[in-house]
mmCIF file of N, CA and C in Angstrom:
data_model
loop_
_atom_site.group_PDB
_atom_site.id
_atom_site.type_symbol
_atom_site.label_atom_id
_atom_site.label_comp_id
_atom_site.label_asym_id
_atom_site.label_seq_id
_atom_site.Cartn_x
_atom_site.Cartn_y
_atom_site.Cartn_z
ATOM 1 N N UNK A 1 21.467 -11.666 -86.261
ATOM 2 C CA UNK A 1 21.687 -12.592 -87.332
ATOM 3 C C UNK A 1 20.521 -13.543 -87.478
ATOM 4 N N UNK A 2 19.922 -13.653 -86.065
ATOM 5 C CA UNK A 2 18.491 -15.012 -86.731
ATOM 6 C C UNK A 2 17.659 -14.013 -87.458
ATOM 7 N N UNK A 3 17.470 -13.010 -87.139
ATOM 8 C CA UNK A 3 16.177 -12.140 -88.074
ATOM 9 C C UNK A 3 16.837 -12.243 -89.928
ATOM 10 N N UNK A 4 17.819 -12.231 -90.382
ATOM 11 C CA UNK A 4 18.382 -12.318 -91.516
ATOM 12 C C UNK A 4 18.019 -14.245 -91.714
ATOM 13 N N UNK A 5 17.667 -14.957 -91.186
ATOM 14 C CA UNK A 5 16.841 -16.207 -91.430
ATOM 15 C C UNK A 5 15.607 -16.572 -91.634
ATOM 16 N N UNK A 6 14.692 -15.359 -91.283
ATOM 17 C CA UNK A 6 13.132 -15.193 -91.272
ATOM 18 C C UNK A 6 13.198 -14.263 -92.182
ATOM 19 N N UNK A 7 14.107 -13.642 -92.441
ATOM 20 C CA UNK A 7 13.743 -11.727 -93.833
ATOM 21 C C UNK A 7 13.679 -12.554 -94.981
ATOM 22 N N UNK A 8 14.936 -13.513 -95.159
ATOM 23 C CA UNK A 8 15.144 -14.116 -96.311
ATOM 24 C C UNK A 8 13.720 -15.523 -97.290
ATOM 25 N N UNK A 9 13.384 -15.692 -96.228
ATOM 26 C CA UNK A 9 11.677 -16.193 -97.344
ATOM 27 C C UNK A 9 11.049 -15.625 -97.561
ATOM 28 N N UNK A 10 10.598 -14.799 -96.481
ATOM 29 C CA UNK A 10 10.123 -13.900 -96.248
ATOM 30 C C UNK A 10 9.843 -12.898 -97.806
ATOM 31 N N UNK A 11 11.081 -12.063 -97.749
ATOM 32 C CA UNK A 11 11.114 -11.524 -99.092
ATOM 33 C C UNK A 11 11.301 -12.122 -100.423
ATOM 34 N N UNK A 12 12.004 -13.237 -100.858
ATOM 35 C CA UNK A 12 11.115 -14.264 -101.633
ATOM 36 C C UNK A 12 9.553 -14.273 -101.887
ATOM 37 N N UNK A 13 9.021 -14.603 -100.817
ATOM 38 C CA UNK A 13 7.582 -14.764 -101.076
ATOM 39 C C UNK A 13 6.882 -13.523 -101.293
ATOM 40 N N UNK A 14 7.479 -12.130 -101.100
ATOM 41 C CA UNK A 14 7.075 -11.120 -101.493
ATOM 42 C C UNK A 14 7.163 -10.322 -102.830
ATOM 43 N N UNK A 15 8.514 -11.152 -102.919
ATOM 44 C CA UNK A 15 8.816 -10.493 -104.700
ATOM 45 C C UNK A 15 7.948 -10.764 -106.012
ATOM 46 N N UNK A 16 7.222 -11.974 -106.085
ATOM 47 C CA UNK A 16 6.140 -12.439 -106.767
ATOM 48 C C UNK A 16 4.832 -11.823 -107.068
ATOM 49 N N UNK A 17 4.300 -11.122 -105.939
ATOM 50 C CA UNK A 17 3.028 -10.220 -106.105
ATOM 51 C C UNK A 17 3.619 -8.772 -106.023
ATOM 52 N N UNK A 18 4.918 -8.268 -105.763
ATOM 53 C CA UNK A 18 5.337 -6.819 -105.493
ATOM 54 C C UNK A 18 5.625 -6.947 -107.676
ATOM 55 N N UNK A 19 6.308 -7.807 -107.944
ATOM 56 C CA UNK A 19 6.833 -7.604 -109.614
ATOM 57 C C UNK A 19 5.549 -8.010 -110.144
ATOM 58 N N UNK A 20 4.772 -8.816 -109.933
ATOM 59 C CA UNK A 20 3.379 -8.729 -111.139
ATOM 60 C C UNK A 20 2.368 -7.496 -110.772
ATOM 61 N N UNK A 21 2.596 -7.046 -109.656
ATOM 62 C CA UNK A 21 2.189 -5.225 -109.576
ATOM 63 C C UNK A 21 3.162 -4.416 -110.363
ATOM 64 N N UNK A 22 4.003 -4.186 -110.340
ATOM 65 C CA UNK A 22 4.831 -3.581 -110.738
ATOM 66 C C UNK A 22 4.977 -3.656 -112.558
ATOM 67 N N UNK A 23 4.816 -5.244 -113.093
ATOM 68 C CA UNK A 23 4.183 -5.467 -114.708
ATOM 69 C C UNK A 23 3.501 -4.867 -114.914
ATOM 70 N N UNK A 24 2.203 -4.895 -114.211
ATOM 71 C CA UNK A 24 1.372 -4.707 -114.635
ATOM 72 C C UNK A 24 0.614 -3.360 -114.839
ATOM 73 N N UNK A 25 0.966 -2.494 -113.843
ATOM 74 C CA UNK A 25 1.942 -1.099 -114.054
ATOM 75 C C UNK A 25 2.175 -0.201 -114.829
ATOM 76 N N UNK A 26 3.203 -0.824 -115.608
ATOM 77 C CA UNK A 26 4.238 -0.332 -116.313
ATOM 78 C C UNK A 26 3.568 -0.944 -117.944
ATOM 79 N N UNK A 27 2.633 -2.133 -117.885
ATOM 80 C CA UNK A 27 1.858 -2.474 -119.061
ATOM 81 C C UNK A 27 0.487 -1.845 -119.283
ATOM 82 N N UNK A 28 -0.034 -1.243 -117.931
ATOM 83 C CA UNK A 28 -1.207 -0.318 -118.372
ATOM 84 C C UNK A 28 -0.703 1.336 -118.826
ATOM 85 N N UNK A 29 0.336 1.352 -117.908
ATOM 86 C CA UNK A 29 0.790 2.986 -118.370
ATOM 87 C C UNK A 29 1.654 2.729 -119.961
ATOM 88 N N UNK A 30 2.291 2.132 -120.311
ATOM 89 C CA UNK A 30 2.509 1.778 -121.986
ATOM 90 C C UNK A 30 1.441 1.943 -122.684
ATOM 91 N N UNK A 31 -0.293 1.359 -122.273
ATOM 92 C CA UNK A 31 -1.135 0.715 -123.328
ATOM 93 C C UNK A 31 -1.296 -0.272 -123.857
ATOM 94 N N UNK A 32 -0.106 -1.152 -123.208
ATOM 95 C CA UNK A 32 -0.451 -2.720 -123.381
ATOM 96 C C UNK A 32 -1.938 -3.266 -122.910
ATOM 97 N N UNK A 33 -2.070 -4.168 -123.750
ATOM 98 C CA UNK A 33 -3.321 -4.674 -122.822
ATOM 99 C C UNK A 33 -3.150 -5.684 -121.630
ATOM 100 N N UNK A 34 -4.089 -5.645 -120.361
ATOM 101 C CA UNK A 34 -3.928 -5.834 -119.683
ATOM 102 C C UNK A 34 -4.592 -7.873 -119.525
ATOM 103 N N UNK A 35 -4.261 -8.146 -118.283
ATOM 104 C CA UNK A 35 -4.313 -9.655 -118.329
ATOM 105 C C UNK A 35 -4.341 -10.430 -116.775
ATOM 106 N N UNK A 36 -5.055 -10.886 -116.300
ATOM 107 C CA UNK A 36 -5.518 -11.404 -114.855
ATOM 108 C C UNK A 36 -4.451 -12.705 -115.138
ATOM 109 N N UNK A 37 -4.603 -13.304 -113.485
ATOM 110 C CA UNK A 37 -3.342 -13.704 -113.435
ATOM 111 C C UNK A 37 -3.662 -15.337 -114.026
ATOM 112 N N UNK A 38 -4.377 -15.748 -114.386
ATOM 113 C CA UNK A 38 -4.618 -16.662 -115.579
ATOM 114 C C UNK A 38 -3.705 -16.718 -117.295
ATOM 115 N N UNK A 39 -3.609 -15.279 -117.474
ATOM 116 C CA UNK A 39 -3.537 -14.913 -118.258
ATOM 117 C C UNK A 39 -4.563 -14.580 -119.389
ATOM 118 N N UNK A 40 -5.919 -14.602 -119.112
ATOM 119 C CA UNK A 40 -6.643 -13.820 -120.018
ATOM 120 C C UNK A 40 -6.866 -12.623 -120.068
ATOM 121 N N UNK A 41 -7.188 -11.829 -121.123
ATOM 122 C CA UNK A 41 -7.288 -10.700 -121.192
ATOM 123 C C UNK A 41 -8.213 -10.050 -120.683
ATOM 124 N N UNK A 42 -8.241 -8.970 -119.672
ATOM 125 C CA UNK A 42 -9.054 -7.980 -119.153
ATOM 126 C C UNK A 42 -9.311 -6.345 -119.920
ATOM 127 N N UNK A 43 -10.636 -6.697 -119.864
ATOM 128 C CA UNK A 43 -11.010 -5.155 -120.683
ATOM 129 C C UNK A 43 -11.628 -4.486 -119.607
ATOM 130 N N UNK A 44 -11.457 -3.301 -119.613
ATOM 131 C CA UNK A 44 -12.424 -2.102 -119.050
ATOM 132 C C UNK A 44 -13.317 -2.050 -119.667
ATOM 133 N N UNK A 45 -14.686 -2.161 -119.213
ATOM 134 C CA UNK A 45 -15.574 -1.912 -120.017
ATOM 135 C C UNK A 45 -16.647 -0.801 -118.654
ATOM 136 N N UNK A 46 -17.367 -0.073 -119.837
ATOM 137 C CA UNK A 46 -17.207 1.712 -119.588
ATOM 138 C C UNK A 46 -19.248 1.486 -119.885
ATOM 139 N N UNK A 47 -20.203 1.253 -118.884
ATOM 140 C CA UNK A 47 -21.746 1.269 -119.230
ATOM 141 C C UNK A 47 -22.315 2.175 -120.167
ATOM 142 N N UNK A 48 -21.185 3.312 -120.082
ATOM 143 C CA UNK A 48 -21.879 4.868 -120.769
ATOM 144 C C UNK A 48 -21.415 4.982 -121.870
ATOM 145 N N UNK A 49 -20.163 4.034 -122.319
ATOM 146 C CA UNK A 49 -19.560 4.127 -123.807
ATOM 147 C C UNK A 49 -20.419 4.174 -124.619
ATOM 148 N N UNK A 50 -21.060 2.722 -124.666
ATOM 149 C CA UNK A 50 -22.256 2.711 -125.934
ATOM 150 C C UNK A 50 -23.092 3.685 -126.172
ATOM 151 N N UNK A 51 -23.418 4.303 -124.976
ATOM 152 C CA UNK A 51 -24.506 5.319 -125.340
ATOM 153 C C UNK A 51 -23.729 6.680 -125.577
ATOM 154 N N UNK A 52 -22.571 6.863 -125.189
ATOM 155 C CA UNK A 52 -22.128 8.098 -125.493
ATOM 156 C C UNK A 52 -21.203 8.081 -126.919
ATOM 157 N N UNK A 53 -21.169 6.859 -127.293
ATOM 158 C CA UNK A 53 -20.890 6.687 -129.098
ATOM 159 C C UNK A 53 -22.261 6.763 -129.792
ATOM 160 N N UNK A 54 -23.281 6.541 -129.299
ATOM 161 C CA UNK A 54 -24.497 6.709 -130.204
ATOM 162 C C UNK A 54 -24.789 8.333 -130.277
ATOM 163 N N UNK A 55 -24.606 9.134 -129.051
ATOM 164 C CA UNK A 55 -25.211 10.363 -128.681
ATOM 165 C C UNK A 55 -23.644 11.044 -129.833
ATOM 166 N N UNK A 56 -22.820 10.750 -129.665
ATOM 167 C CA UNK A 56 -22.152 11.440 -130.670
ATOM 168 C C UNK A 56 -21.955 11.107 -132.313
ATOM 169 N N UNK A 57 -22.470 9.699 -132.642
ATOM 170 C CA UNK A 57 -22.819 9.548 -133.907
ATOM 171 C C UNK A 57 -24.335 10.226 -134.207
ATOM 172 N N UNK A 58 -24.917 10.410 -133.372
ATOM 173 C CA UNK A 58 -25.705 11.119 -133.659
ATOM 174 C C UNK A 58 -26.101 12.840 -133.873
ATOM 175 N N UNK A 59 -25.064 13.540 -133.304
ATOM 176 C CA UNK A 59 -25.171 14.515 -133.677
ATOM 177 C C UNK A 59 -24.129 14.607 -135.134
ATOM 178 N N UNK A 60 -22.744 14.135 -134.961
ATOM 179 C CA UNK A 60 -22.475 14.319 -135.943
ATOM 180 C C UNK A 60 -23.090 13.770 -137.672
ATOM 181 N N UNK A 61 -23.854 12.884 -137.346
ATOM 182 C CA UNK A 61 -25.353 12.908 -138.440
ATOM 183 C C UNK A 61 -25.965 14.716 -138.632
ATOM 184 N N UNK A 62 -26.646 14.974 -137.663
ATOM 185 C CA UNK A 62 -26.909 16.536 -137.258
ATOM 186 C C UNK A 62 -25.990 17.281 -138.249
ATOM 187 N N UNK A 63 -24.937 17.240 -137.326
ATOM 188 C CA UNK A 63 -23.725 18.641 -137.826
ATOM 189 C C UNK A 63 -23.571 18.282 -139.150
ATOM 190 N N UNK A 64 -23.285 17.348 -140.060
ATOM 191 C CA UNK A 64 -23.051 16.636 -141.306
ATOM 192 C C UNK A 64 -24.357 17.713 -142.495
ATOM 193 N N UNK A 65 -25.518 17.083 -141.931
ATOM 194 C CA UNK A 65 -26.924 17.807 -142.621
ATOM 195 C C UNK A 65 -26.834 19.512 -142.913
ATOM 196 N N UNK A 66 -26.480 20.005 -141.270
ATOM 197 C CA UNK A 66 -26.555 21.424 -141.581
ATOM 198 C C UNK A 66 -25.464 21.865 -141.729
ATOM 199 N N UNK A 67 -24.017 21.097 -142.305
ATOM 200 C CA UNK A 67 -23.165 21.930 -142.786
ATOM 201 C C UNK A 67 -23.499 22.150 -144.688
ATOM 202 N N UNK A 68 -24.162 21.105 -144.644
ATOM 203 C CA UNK A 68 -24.219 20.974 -146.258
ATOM 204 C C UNK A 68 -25.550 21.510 -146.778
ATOM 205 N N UNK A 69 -26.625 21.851 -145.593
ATOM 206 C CA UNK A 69 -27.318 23.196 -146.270
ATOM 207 C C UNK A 69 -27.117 24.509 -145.705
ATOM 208 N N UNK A 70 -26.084 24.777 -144.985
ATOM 209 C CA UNK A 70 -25.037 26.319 -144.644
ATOM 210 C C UNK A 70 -24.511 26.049 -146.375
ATOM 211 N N UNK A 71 -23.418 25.337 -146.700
ATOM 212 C CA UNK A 71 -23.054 25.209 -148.083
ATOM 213 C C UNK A 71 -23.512 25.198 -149.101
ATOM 214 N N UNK A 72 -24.910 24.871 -149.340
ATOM 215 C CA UNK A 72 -25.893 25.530 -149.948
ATOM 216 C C UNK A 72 -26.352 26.706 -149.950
ATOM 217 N N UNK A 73 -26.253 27.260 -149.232
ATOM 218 C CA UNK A 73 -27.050 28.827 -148.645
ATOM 219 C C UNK A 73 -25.705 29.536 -149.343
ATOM 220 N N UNK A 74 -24.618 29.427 -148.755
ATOM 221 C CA UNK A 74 -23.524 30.081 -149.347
ATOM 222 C C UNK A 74 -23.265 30.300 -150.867
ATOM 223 N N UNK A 75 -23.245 28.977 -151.421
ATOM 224 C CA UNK A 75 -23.608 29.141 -152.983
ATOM 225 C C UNK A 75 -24.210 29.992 -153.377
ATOM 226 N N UNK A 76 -25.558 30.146 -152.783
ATOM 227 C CA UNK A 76 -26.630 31.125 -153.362
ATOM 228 C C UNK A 76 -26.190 32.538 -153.243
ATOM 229 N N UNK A 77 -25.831 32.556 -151.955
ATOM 230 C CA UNK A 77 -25.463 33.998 -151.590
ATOM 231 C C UNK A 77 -23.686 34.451 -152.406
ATOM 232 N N UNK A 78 -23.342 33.939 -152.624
ATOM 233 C CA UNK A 78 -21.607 33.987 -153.216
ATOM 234 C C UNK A 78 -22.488 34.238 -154.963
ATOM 235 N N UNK A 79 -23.098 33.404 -155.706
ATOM 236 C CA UNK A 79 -23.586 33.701 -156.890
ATOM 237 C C UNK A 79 -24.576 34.832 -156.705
ATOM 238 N N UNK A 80 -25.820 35.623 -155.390
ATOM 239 C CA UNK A 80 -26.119 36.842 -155.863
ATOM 240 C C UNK A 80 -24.788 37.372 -155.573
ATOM 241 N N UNK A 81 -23.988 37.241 -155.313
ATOM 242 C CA UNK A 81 -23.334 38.859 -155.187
ATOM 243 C C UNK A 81 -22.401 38.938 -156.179
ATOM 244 N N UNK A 82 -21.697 37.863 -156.662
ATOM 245 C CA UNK A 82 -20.848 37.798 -157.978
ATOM 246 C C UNK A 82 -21.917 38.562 -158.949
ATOM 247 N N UNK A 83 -22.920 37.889 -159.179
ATOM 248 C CA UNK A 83 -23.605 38.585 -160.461
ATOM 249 C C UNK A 83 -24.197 39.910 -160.586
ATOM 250 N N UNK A 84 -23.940 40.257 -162.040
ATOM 251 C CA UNK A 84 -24.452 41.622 -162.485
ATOM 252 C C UNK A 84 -26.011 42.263 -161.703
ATOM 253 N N UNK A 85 -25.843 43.108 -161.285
ATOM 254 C CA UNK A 85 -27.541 43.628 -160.909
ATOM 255 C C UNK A 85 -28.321 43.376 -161.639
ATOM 256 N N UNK A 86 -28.390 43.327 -162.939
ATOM 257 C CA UNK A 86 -29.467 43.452 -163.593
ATOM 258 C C UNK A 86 -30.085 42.154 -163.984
ATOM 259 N N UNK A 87 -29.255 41.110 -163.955
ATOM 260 C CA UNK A 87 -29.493 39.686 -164.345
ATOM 261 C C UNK A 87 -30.373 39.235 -162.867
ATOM 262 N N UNK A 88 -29.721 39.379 -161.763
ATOM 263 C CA UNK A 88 -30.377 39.541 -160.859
ATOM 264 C C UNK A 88 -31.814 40.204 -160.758
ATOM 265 N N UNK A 89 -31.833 41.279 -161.274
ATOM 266 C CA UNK A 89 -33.285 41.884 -160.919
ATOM 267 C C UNK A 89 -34.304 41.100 -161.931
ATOM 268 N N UNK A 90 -33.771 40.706 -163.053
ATOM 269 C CA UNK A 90 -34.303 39.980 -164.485
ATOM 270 C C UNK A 90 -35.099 38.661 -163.480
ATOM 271 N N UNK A 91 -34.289 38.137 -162.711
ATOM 272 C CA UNK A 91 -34.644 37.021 -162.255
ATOM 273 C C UNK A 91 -35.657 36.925 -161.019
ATOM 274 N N UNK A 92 -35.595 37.737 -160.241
ATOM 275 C CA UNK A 92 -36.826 38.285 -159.272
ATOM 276 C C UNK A 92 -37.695 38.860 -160.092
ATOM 277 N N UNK A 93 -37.971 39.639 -161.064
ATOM 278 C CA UNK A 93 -38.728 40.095 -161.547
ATOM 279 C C UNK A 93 -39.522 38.940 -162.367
ATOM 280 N N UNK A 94 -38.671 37.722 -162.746
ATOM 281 C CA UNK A 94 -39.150 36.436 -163.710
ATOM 282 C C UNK A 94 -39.792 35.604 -162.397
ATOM 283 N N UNK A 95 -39.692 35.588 -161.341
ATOM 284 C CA UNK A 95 -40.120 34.591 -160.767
ATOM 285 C C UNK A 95 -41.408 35.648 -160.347
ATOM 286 N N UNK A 96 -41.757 36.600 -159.827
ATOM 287 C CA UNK A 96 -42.831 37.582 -160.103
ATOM 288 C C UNK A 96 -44.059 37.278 -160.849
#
């Protein structure tokens, strides 16, 4: 029975940092944003983000360019083959 006199602050003083683990937890696995025990907000911040948002705005610049002269090329090639042979040959033969 004396040990049930020492458990009892004891676990009190433990429940305070075991439940703001346990918040905090259950607020990063949600997607809440997170918050130090001040209460300001804590960000992850990631050294390689910036550069790996530039390296991918930058290709998709890239991919953007050569989809739209593939889409060009296609035009050309979709109009020779729609058209008559002979208008065709008229026209190689005009640039000749």
């Amino acid at each position: 029975m004396d040990n049930l006199g020492v458990l009892i602050p004891v676990t009190a003083v433990a429940m305070s940092p075991l439940a703001w683990v346990a918040t905090t937890w259950i607020r990063a696995k949600h997607g809440y944003p997170l918050e130090d025990e001040k209460g300001n907000p804590v960000t992850r911040s990631d050294p390689t983000a910036a550069r790996t948002i530039e390296l991918l705005t930058n290709e998709n610049e890239r991919q953007a360019g050569q989809i739209s002269r593939l889409e060009e090329r296609i035009a050309v090639l979709e109009r020779i083959a729609t058209d008559p042979a002979e208008r065709t040959a008229r026209e190689i033969d005009a640039l000749r």
